[in-house]
């Protein structure tokens, strides 16, 4: 006999997401000499961070992993706690229910369903952008407003949609008629959208986008990702 990696048998494609969560949790957190099928119900958040990072890098096939600020955003999301400091999360434990059973507040999906959607989108459409560190990605809309509100008109950044599974959105600064700055968020792009027209070409098309945060001209940041076959921006 031989001990295999975890296996989940499914009968329909809609069970795939839950099966992947089960395999990931079992593979990452079970003990080798455990009683069969017994897995920890709660695990340290630090171990979860390591697991999510390894999963992200392996799926996307990139050497650029998650950063400290990414872990902070993910902790706020999974624990539904926006008042704690980064250090406060280090001693916490995350449960299987928080990972893949409980629906996120105000959403229709679990933490894992959302994270897996980001994985799939990045793997299919955004690998080169992520590897070039052009996507901030894991950042809240509220923190984006804090970062961009004092920046010049046309400054923008890219983040993964908080409200949709598998979407990337562009937040940018625009000046109101009274001269005050406003941060607008473009409708998230899905993998289907980006298969029709790439993210780089969409950014080139949007004349209101000028500099990638903090101050990199967009043609300098994204020029290598433009598709020359499309010709000049419309």
mmCIF file of N, CA and C in Angstrom, residues 103-177:
data_model
loop_
_atom_site.group_PDB
_atom_site.id
_atom_site.type_symbol
_atom_site.label_atom_id
_atom_site.label_comp_id
_atom_site.label_asym_id
_atom_site.label_seq_id
_atom_site.Cartn_x
_atom_site.Cartn_y
_atom_site.Cartn_z
ATOM 1 N N UNK A 103 -20.381 32.431 3.746
ATOM 2 C CA UNK A 103 -20.457 33.433 2.689
ATOM 3 C C UNK A 103 -19.890 34.749 3.210
ATOM 4 N N UNK A 104 -19.052 35.396 2.409
ATOM 5 C CA UNK A 104 -18.476 36.677 2.815
ATOM 6 C C UNK A 104 -19.586 37.718 2.992
ATOM 7 N N UNK A 105 -19.452 38.606 3.966
ATOM 8 C CA UNK A 105 -20.494 39.619 4.217
ATOM 9 C C UNK A 105 -20.826 40.446 2.975
ATOM 10 N N UNK A 106 -22.106 40.503 2.657
ATOM 11 C CA UNK A 106 -22.548 41.298 1.520
ATOM 12 C C UNK A 106 -22.249 40.690 0.162
ATOM 13 N N UNK A 107 -21.767 39.442 0.145
ATOM 14 C CA UNK A 107 -21.426 38.779 -1.115
ATOM 15 C C UNK A 107 -22.231 37.481 -1.258
ATOM 16 N N UNK A 108 -22.070 36.829 -2.389
ATOM 17 C CA UNK A 108 -22.760 35.563 -2.601
ATOM 18 C C UNK A 108 -21.796 34.411 -2.769
ATOM 19 N N UNK A 109 -20.587 34.549 -2.195
ATOM 20 C CA UNK A 109 -19.565 33.515 -2.378
ATOM 21 C C UNK A 109 -18.652 33.468 -1.153
ATOM 22 N N UNK A 110 -17.886 32.379 -1.047
ATOM 23 C CA UNK A 110 -16.969 32.190 0.073
ATOM 24 C C UNK A 110 -15.606 32.810 -0.251
ATOM 25 N N UNK A 111 -14.751 32.858 0.757
ATOM 26 C CA UNK A 111 -13.391 33.376 0.557
ATOM 27 C C UNK A 111 -12.662 32.568 -0.506
ATOM 28 N N UNK A 112 -12.730 31.243 -0.414
ATOM 29 C CA UNK A 112 -12.008 30.412 -1.373
ATOM 30 C C UNK A 112 -12.560 30.584 -2.786
ATOM 31 N N UNK A 113 -13.851 30.644 -2.938
ATOM 32 C CA UNK A 113 -14.428 30.849 -4.272
ATOM 33 C C UNK A 113 -13.902 32.135 -4.893
ATOM 34 N N UNK A 114 -13.808 33.179 -4.072
ATOM 35 C CA UNK A 114 -13.273 34.453 -4.568
ATOM 36 C C UNK A 114 -11.795 34.328 -4.931
ATOM 37 N N UNK A 115 -11.008 33.724 -4.034
ATOM 38 C CA UNK A 115 -9.565 33.605 -4.264
ATOM 39 C C UNK A 115 -9.281 32.712 -5.470
ATOM 40 N N UNK A 116 -10.027 31.638 -5.620
ATOM 41 C CA UNK A 116 -9.842 30.738 -6.755
ATOM 42 C C UNK A 116 -10.184 31.450 -8.064
ATOM 43 N N UNK A 117 -11.171 32.349 -8.021
ATOM 44 C CA UNK A 117 -11.494 33.137 -9.210
ATOM 45 C C UNK A 117 -10.347 34.046 -9.608
ATOM 46 N N UNK A 118 -9.673 34.633 -8.609
ATOM 47 C CA UNK A 118 -8.493 35.465 -8.870
ATOM 48 C C UNK A 118 -7.377 34.609 -9.482
ATOM 49 N N UNK A 119 -7.178 33.425 -8.918
ATOM 50 C CA UNK A 119 -6.169 32.497 -9.448
ATOM 51 C C UNK A 119 -6.408 32.202 -10.921
ATOM 52 N N UNK A 120 -7.636 31.845 -11.238
ATOM 53 C CA UNK A 120 -7.974 31.468 -12.608
ATOM 54 C C UNK A 120 -7.791 32.631 -13.572
ATOM 55 N N UNK A 121 -8.247 33.818 -13.174
ATOM 56 C CA UNK A 121 -8.116 35.002 -14.016
ATOM 57 C C UNK A 121 -6.645 35.339 -14.259
ATOM 58 N N UNK A 122 -5.852 35.317 -13.197
ATOM 59 C CA UNK A 122 -4.437 35.671 -13.315
ATOM 60 C C UNK A 122 -3.690 34.653 -14.171
ATOM 61 N N UNK A 123 -3.988 33.388 -13.955
ATOM 62 C CA UNK A 123 -3.337 32.330 -14.726
ATOM 63 C C UNK A 123 -3.654 32.442 -16.215
ATOM 64 N N UNK A 124 -4.895 32.753 -16.540
ATOM 65 C CA UNK A 124 -5.329 32.773 -17.938
ATOM 66 C C UNK A 124 -4.989 34.074 -18.674
ATOM 67 N N UNK A 125 -5.046 35.202 -17.959
ATOM 68 C CA UNK A 125 -4.978 36.495 -18.658
ATOM 69 C C UNK A 125 -3.966 37.500 -18.124
ATOM 70 N N UNK A 126 -3.480 37.304 -16.890
ATOM 71 C CA UNK A 126 -2.718 38.383 -16.259
ATOM 72 C C UNK A 126 -1.335 37.969 -15.777
ATOM 73 N N UNK A 127 -0.866 36.805 -16.177
ATOM 74 C CA UNK A 127 0.415 36.304 -15.662
ATOM 75 C C UNK A 127 1.558 37.290 -15.875
ATOM 76 N N UNK A 128 1.699 37.808 -17.085
ATOM 77 C CA UNK A 128 2.830 38.691 -17.389
ATOM 78 C C UNK A 128 2.701 40.025 -16.643
ATOM 79 N N UNK A 129 1.480 40.526 -16.498
ATOM 80 C CA UNK A 129 1.274 41.786 -15.788
ATOM 81 C C UNK A 129 1.612 41.623 -14.302
ATOM 82 N N UNK A 130 1.161 40.494 -13.729
ATOM 83 C CA UNK A 130 1.466 40.226 -12.325
ATOM 84 C C UNK A 130 2.970 40.053 -12.132
ATOM 85 N N UNK A 131 3.613 39.317 -13.015
ATOM 86 C CA UNK A 131 5.049 39.055 -12.885
ATOM 87 C C UNK A 131 5.871 40.322 -13.039
ATOM 88 N N UNK A 132 5.338 41.295 -13.768
ATOM 89 C CA UNK A 132 6.010 42.590 -13.914
ATOM 90 C C UNK A 132 5.615 43.570 -12.802
ATOM 91 N N UNK A 133 4.844 43.100 -11.824
ATOM 92 C CA UNK A 133 4.389 43.904 -10.689
ATOM 93 C C UNK A 133 3.598 45.134 -11.131
ATOM 94 N N UNK A 134 2.775 44.962 -12.159
ATOM 95 C CA UNK A 134 1.933 46.055 -12.647
ATOM 96 C C UNK A 134 0.554 46.032 -11.990
ATOM 97 N N UNK A 135 0.242 44.931 -11.301
ATOM 98 C CA UNK A 135 -1.071 44.781 -10.661
ATOM 99 C C UNK A 135 -0.901 44.769 -9.152
ATOM 100 N N UNK A 136 -1.509 45.739 -8.471
ATOM 101 C CA UNK A 136 -1.481 45.743 -7.013
ATOM 102 C C UNK A 136 -2.376 44.615 -6.504
ATOM 103 N N UNK A 137 -3.488 44.424 -7.159
ATOM 104 C CA UNK A 137 -4.309 43.224 -6.963
ATOM 105 C C UNK A 137 -5.079 43.147 -5.679
ATOM 106 N N UNK A 138 -4.435 42.659 -4.636
ATOM 107 C CA UNK A 138 -5.113 42.405 -3.363
ATOM 108 C C UNK A 138 -5.104 43.671 -2.512
ATOM 109 N N UNK A 139 -6.075 44.508 -2.757
ATOM 110 C CA UNK A 139 -6.175 45.783 -2.048
ATOM 111 C C UNK A 139 -7.640 46.213 -2.038
ATOM 112 N N UNK A 140 -8.090 46.787 -0.942
ATOM 113 C CA UNK A 140 -9.501 47.158 -0.823
ATOM 114 C C UNK A 140 -9.795 48.461 -1.549
ATOM 115 N N UNK A 141 -11.052 48.633 -1.911
ATOM 116 C CA UNK A 141 -11.476 49.867 -2.575
ATOM 117 C C UNK A 141 -11.244 51.077 -1.670
ATOM 118 N N UNK A 142 -11.435 50.883 -0.364
ATOM 119 C CA UNK A 142 -11.253 51.990 0.582
ATOM 120 C C UNK A 142 -9.790 52.423 0.627
ATOM 121 N N UNK A 143 -8.880 51.451 0.630
ATOM 122 C CA UNK A 143 -7.455 51.794 0.691
ATOM 123 C C UNK A 143 -6.988 52.406 -0.623
ATOM 124 N N UNK A 144 -7.576 51.977 -1.735
ATOM 125 C CA UNK A 144 -7.266 52.577 -3.033
ATOM 126 C C UNK A 144 -7.593 54.067 -3.007
ATOM 127 N N UNK A 145 -8.749 54.405 -2.465
ATOM 128 C CA UNK A 145 -9.141 55.821 -2.373
ATOM 129 C C UNK A 145 -8.144 56.606 -1.543
ATOM 130 N N UNK A 146 -7.658 56.007 -0.469
ATOM 131 C CA UNK A 146 -6.668 56.665 0.384
ATOM 132 C C UNK A 146 -5.367 56.900 -0.369
ATOM 133 N N UNK A 147 -4.948 55.917 -1.169
ATOM 134 C CA UNK A 147 -3.703 56.037 -1.923
ATOM 135 C C UNK A 147 -3.799 57.063 -3.044
ATOM 136 N N UNK A 148 -4.924 57.059 -3.749
ATOM 137 C CA UNK A 148 -5.026 57.848 -4.972
ATOM 138 C C UNK A 148 -5.550 59.269 -4.782
ATOM 139 N N UNK A 149 -6.249 59.520 -3.684
ATOM 140 C CA UNK A 149 -6.955 60.798 -3.547
ATOM 141 C C UNK A 149 -6.042 62.014 -3.635
ATOM 142 N N UNK A 150 -4.774 61.861 -3.238
ATOM 143 C CA UNK A 150 -3.857 63.008 -3.265
ATOM 144 C C UNK A 150 -2.970 63.018 -4.512
ATOM 145 N N UNK A 151 -3.213 62.064 -5.431
ATOM 146 C CA UNK A 151 -2.368 61.940 -6.616
ATOM 147 C C UNK A 151 -2.894 62.797 -7.766
ATOM 148 N N UNK A 152 -2.030 63.088 -8.754
ATOM 149 C CA UNK A 152 -2.456 63.896 -9.908
ATOM 150 C C UNK A 152 -3.555 63.216 -10.720
ATOM 151 N N UNK A 153 -4.300 64.003 -11.437
ATOM 152 C CA UNK A 153 -5.367 63.529 -12.322
ATOM 153 C C UNK A 153 -4.808 62.474 -13.285
ATOM 154 N N UNK A 154 -5.513 61.348 -13.415
ATOM 155 C CA UNK A 154 -5.098 60.307 -14.348
ATOM 156 C C UNK A 154 -4.225 59.225 -13.751
ATOM 157 N N UNK A 155 -3.860 59.365 -12.464
ATOM 158 C CA UNK A 155 -3.095 58.302 -11.796
ATOM 159 C C UNK A 155 -4.023 57.106 -11.564
ATOM 160 N N UNK A 156 -3.536 55.908 -11.823
ATOM 161 C CA UNK A 156 -4.399 54.732 -11.708
ATOM 162 C C UNK A 156 -3.635 53.534 -11.160
ATOM 163 N N UNK A 157 -4.380 52.530 -10.721
ATOM 164 C CA UNK A 157 -3.806 51.251 -10.321
ATOM 165 C C UNK A 157 -4.817 50.150 -10.600
ATOM 166 N N UNK A 158 -4.354 48.924 -10.565
ATOM 167 C CA UNK A 158 -5.202 47.769 -10.864
ATOM 168 C C UNK A 158 -5.374 46.914 -9.623
ATOM 169 N N UNK A 159 -6.607 46.512 -9.371
ATOM 170 C CA UNK A 159 -6.895 45.652 -8.230
ATOM 171 C C UNK A 159 -7.912 44.595 -8.633
ATOM 172 N N UNK A 160 -7.912 43.491 -7.904
ATOM 173 C CA UNK A 160 -8.897 42.439 -8.158
ATOM 174 C C UNK A 160 -10.238 42.877 -7.580
ATOM 175 N N UNK A 161 -11.295 42.637 -8.333
ATOM 176 C CA UNK A 161 -12.629 43.029 -7.898
ATOM 177 C C UNK A 161 -12.985 42.378 -6.570
ATOM 178 N N UNK A 162 -13.555 43.176 -5.689
ATOM 179 C CA UNK A 162 -13.960 42.692 -4.383
ATOM 180 C C UNK A 162 -15.370 42.125 -4.411
ATOM 181 N N UNK A 163 -16.145 42.530 -5.409
ATOM 182 C CA UNK A 163 -17.565 42.176 -5.448
ATOM 183 C C UNK A 163 -17.898 41.102 -6.477
ATOM 184 N N UNK A 164 -16.970 40.816 -7.386
ATOM 185 C CA UNK A 164 -17.205 39.808 -8.416
ATOM 186 C C UNK A 164 -16.104 38.756 -8.383
ATOM 187 N N UNK A 165 -16.453 37.544 -8.752
ATOM 188 C CA UNK A 165 -15.463 36.481 -8.832
ATOM 189 C C UNK A 165 -14.728 36.580 -10.166
ATOM 190 N N UNK A 166 -13.400 36.570 -10.121
ATOM 191 C CA UNK A 166 -12.617 36.550 -11.351
ATOM 192 C C UNK A 166 -12.693 37.825 -12.152
ATOM 193 N N UNK A 167 -12.519 38.968 -11.492
ATOM 194 C CA UNK A 167 -12.549 40.244 -12.196
ATOM 195 C C UNK A 167 -11.392 41.137 -11.767
ATOM 196 N N UNK A 168 -10.875 41.930 -12.695
ATOM 197 C CA UNK A 168 -9.854 42.923 -12.362
ATOM 198 C C UNK A 168 -10.391 44.292 -12.776
ATOM 199 N N UNK A 169 -10.207 45.275 -11.927
ATOM 200 C CA UNK A 169 -10.741 46.598 -12.201
ATOM 201 C C UNK A 169 -9.637 47.641 -12.147
ATOM 202 N N UNK A 170 -9.901 48.780 -12.748
ATOM 203 C CA UNK A 170 -8.959 49.889 -12.765
ATOM 204 C C UNK A 170 -9.554 51.038 -11.971
ATOM 205 N N UNK A 171 -8.818 51.514 -10.983
ATOM 206 C CA UNK A 171 -9.220 52.686 -10.207
ATOM 207 C C UNK A 171 -8.337 53.853 -10.632
ATOM 208 N N UNK A 172 -8.952 55.014 -10.846
ATOM 209 C CA UNK A 172 -8.160 56.155 -11.304
ATOM 210 C C UNK A 172 -8.704 57.457 -10.721
ATOM 211 N N UNK A 173 -7.851 58.471 -10.719
ATOM 212 C CA UNK A 173 -8.203 59.775 -10.169
ATOM 213 C C UNK A 173 -8.752 60.677 -11.260
ATOM 214 N N UNK A 174 -9.831 61.364 -10.942
ATOM 215 C CA UNK A 174 -10.404 62.355 -11.856
ATOM 216 C C UNK A 174 -10.779 63.582 -11.033
ATOM 217 N N UNK A 175 -10.615 64.758 -11.616
ATOM 218 C CA UNK A 175 -10.947 65.990 -10.911
ATOM 219 C C UNK A 175 -12.392 66.389 -11.192
ATOM 220 N N UNK A 176 -13.106 66.733 -10.143
ATOM 221 C CA UNK A 176 -14.461 67.228 -10.304
ATOM 222 C C UNK A 176 -14.464 68.680 -10.766
ATOM 223 N N UNK A 177 -15.627 69.194 -11.081
ATOM 224 C CA UNK A 177 -15.739 70.580 -11.558
ATOM 225 C C UNK A 177 -15.282 71.581 -10.499
#
